[in-house]
CSV table of C-alpha atoms in Angstrom, one decimal:
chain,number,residue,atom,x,y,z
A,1,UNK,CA,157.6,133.4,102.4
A,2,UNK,CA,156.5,130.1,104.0
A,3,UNK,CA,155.7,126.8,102.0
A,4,UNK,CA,152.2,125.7,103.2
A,5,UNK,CA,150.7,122.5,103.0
A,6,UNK,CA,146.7,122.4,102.5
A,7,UNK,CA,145.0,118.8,102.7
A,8,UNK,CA,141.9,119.3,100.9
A,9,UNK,CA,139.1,116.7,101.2
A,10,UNK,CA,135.3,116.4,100.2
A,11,UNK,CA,132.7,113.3,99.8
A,12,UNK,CA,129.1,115.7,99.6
A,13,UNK,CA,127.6,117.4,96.8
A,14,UNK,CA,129.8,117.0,93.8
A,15,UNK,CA,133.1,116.7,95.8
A,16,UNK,CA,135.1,116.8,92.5
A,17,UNK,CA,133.7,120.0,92.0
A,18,UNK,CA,134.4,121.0,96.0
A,19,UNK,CA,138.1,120.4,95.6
A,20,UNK,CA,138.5,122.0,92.3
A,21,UNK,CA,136.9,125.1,93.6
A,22,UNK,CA,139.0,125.4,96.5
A,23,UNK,CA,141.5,125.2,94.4
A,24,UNK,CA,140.6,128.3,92.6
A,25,UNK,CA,139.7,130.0,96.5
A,26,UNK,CA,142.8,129.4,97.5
A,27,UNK,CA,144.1,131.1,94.8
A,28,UNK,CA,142.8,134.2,95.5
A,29,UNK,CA,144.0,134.2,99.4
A,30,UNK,CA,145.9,137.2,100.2
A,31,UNK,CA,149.5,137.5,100.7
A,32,UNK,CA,149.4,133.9,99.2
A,33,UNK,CA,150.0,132.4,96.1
A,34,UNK,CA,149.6,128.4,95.1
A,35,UNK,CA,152.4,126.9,93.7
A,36,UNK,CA,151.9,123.5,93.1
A,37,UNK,CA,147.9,121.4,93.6
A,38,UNK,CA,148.6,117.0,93.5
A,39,UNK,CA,146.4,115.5,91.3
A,40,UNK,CA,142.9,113.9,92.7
A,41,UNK,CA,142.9,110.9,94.9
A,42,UNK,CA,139.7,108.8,95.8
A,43,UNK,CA,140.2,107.3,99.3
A,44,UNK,CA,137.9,105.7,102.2
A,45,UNK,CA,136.5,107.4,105.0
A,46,UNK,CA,138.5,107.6,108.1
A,47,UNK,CA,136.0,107.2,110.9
A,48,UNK,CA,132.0,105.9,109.7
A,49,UNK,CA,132.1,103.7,106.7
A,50,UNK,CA,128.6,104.7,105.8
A,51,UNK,CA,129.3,107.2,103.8
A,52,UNK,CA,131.0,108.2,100.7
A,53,UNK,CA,134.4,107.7,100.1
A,54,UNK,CA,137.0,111.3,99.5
A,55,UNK,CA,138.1,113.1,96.9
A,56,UNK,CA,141.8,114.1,98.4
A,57,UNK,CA,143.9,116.5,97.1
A,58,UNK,CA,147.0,118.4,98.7
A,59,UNK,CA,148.0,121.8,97.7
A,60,UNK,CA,151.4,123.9,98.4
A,61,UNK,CA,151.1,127.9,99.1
A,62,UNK,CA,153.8,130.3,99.3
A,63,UNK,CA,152.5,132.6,102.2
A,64,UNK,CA,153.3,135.7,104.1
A,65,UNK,CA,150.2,134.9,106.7
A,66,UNK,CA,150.5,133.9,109.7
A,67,UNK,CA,149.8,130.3,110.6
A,68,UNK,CA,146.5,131.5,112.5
A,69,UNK,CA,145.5,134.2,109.9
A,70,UNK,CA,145.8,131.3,107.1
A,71,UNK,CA,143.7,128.8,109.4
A,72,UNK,CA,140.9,131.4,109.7
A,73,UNK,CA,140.8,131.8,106.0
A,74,UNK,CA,140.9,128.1,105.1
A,75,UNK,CA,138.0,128.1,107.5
A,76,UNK,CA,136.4,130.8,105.9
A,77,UNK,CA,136.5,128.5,102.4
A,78,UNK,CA,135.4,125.6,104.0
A,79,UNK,CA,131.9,128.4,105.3
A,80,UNK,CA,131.5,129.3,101.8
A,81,UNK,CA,131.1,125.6,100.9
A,82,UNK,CA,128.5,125.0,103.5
A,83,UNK,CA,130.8,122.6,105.6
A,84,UNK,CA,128.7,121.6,108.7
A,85,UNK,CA,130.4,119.9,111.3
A,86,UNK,CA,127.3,117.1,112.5
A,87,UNK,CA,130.2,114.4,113.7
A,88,UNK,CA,133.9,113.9,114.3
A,89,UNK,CA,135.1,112.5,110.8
A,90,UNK,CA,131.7,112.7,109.1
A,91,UNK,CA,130.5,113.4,105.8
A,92,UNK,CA,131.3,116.8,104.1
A,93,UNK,CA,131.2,119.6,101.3
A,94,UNK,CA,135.1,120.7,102.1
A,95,UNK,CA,137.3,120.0,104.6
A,96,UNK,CA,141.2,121.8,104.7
A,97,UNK,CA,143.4,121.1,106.7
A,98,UNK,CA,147.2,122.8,107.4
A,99,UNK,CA,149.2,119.8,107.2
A,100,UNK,CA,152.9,121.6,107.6
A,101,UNK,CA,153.5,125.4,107.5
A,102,UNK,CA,157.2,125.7,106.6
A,103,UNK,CA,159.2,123.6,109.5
A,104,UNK,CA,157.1,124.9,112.4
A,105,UNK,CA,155.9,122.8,115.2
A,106,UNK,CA,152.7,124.5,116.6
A,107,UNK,CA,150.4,123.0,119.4
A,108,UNK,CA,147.6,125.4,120.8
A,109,UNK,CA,144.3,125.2,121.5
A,110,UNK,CA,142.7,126.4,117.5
A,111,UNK,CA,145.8,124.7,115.7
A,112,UNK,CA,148.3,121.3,115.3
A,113,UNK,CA,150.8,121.8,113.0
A,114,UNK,CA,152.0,119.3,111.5
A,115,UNK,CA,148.5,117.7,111.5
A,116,UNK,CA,148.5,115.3,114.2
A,117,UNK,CA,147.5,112.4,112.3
A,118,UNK,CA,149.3,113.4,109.2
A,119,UNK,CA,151.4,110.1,109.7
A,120,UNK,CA,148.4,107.7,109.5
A,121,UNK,CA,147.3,109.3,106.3
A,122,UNK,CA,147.3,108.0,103.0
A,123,UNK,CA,145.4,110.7,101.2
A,124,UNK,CA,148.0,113.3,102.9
A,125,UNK,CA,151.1,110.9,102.7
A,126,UNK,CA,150.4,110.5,98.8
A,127,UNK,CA,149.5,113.7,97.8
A,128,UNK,CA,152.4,115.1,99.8
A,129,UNK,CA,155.0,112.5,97.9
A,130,UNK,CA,153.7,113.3,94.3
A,131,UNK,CA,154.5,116.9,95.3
A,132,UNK,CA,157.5,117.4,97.2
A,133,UNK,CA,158.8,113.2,97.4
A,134,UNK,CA,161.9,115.0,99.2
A,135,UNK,CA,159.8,116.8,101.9
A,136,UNK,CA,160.5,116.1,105.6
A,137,UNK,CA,158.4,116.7,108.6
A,138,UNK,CA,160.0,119.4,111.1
A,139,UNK,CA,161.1,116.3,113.4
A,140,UNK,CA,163.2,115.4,110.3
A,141,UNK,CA,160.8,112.1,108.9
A,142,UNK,CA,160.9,112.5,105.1
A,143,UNK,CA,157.7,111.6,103.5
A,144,UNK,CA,159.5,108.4,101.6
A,145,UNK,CA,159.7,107.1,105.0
A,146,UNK,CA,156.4,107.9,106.1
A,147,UNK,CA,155.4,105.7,102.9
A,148,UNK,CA,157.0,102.6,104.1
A,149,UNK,CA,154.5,102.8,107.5
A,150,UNK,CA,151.2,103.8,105.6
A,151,UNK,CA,151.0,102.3,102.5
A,152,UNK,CA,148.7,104.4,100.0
A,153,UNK,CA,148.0,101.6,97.4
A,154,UNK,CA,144.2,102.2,98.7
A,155,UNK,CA,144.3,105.3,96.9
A,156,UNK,CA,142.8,105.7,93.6
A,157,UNK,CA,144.9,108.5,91.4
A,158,UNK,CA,141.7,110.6,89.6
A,159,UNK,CA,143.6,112.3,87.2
A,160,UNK,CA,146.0,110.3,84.5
């Protein structure tokens, strides 16, 4: 079993609603089993301003998948949510993103693990903390230290 790391994010068509559902998908992923969801995190868009901010969330999977087997399923969710893909860092139903898979490095031409920009992040960075505030990247950068460079006090906790 591998710990996963799922960014979940969504600003279209109820996004509250997105996340909580792909919650529930990714419940149901084979060889998989969810073991821990942050709570819900309102955030600016990275990229265009005009448009609506995020509802962030960051989930943690026990998995026997491979890292490429689990991409094309959380890609698979994303489909069943209607995700279109009309600009780099535009507006959308779901986005999920594998943020860390266990203490792998992967670089290929479908996948980036650890996300590449999971450093600039505050709706990752957060999320991550509340979960796991001992986690460290596979280069060895705990997340505490990650929150020292990228502050998240523009994040707005959801849940109480």
């Amino acid at each position: 079993m591998v710990n996963a790391y799922i960014g979940l994010g969504s600003n279209l068509d109820n996004p509250i609603e997105h996340i909580h559902q792909a919650v529930e998908d990714l419940k149901i992923l084979p060889k998989s089993r969810v073991m821990l969801a942050s709570k819900l995190y309102l955030s600016k868009p990275v990229g265009p301003q005009d448009q609506d901010d995020f509802i962030n969330s960051v989930v943690m999977l026990e998995t026997t998948l491979e890292p490429l087997a689990l991409l094309d399923h959380l890609q698979a969710i994303e489909q069943s949510h209607q995700r279109v893909r009309e600009r780099h860092w535009g507006p959308r139903t779901l986005d999920l993103d594998l943020l860390l898979f266990g203490d792998l490095s992967i670089q290929n031409a479908r996948l980036t693990v650890p996300h590449a920009e999971i450093n600039n992040r505050d709706f990752v960075i957060g999320p991550l903390y509340e979960l796991c505030p001992e986690l460290a990247l596979p280069n060895g950068t705990k997340i505490q230290d990650l929150l020292q460079h990228c502050p998240i006090d523009g994040l707005v906790c959801l849940d109480s």
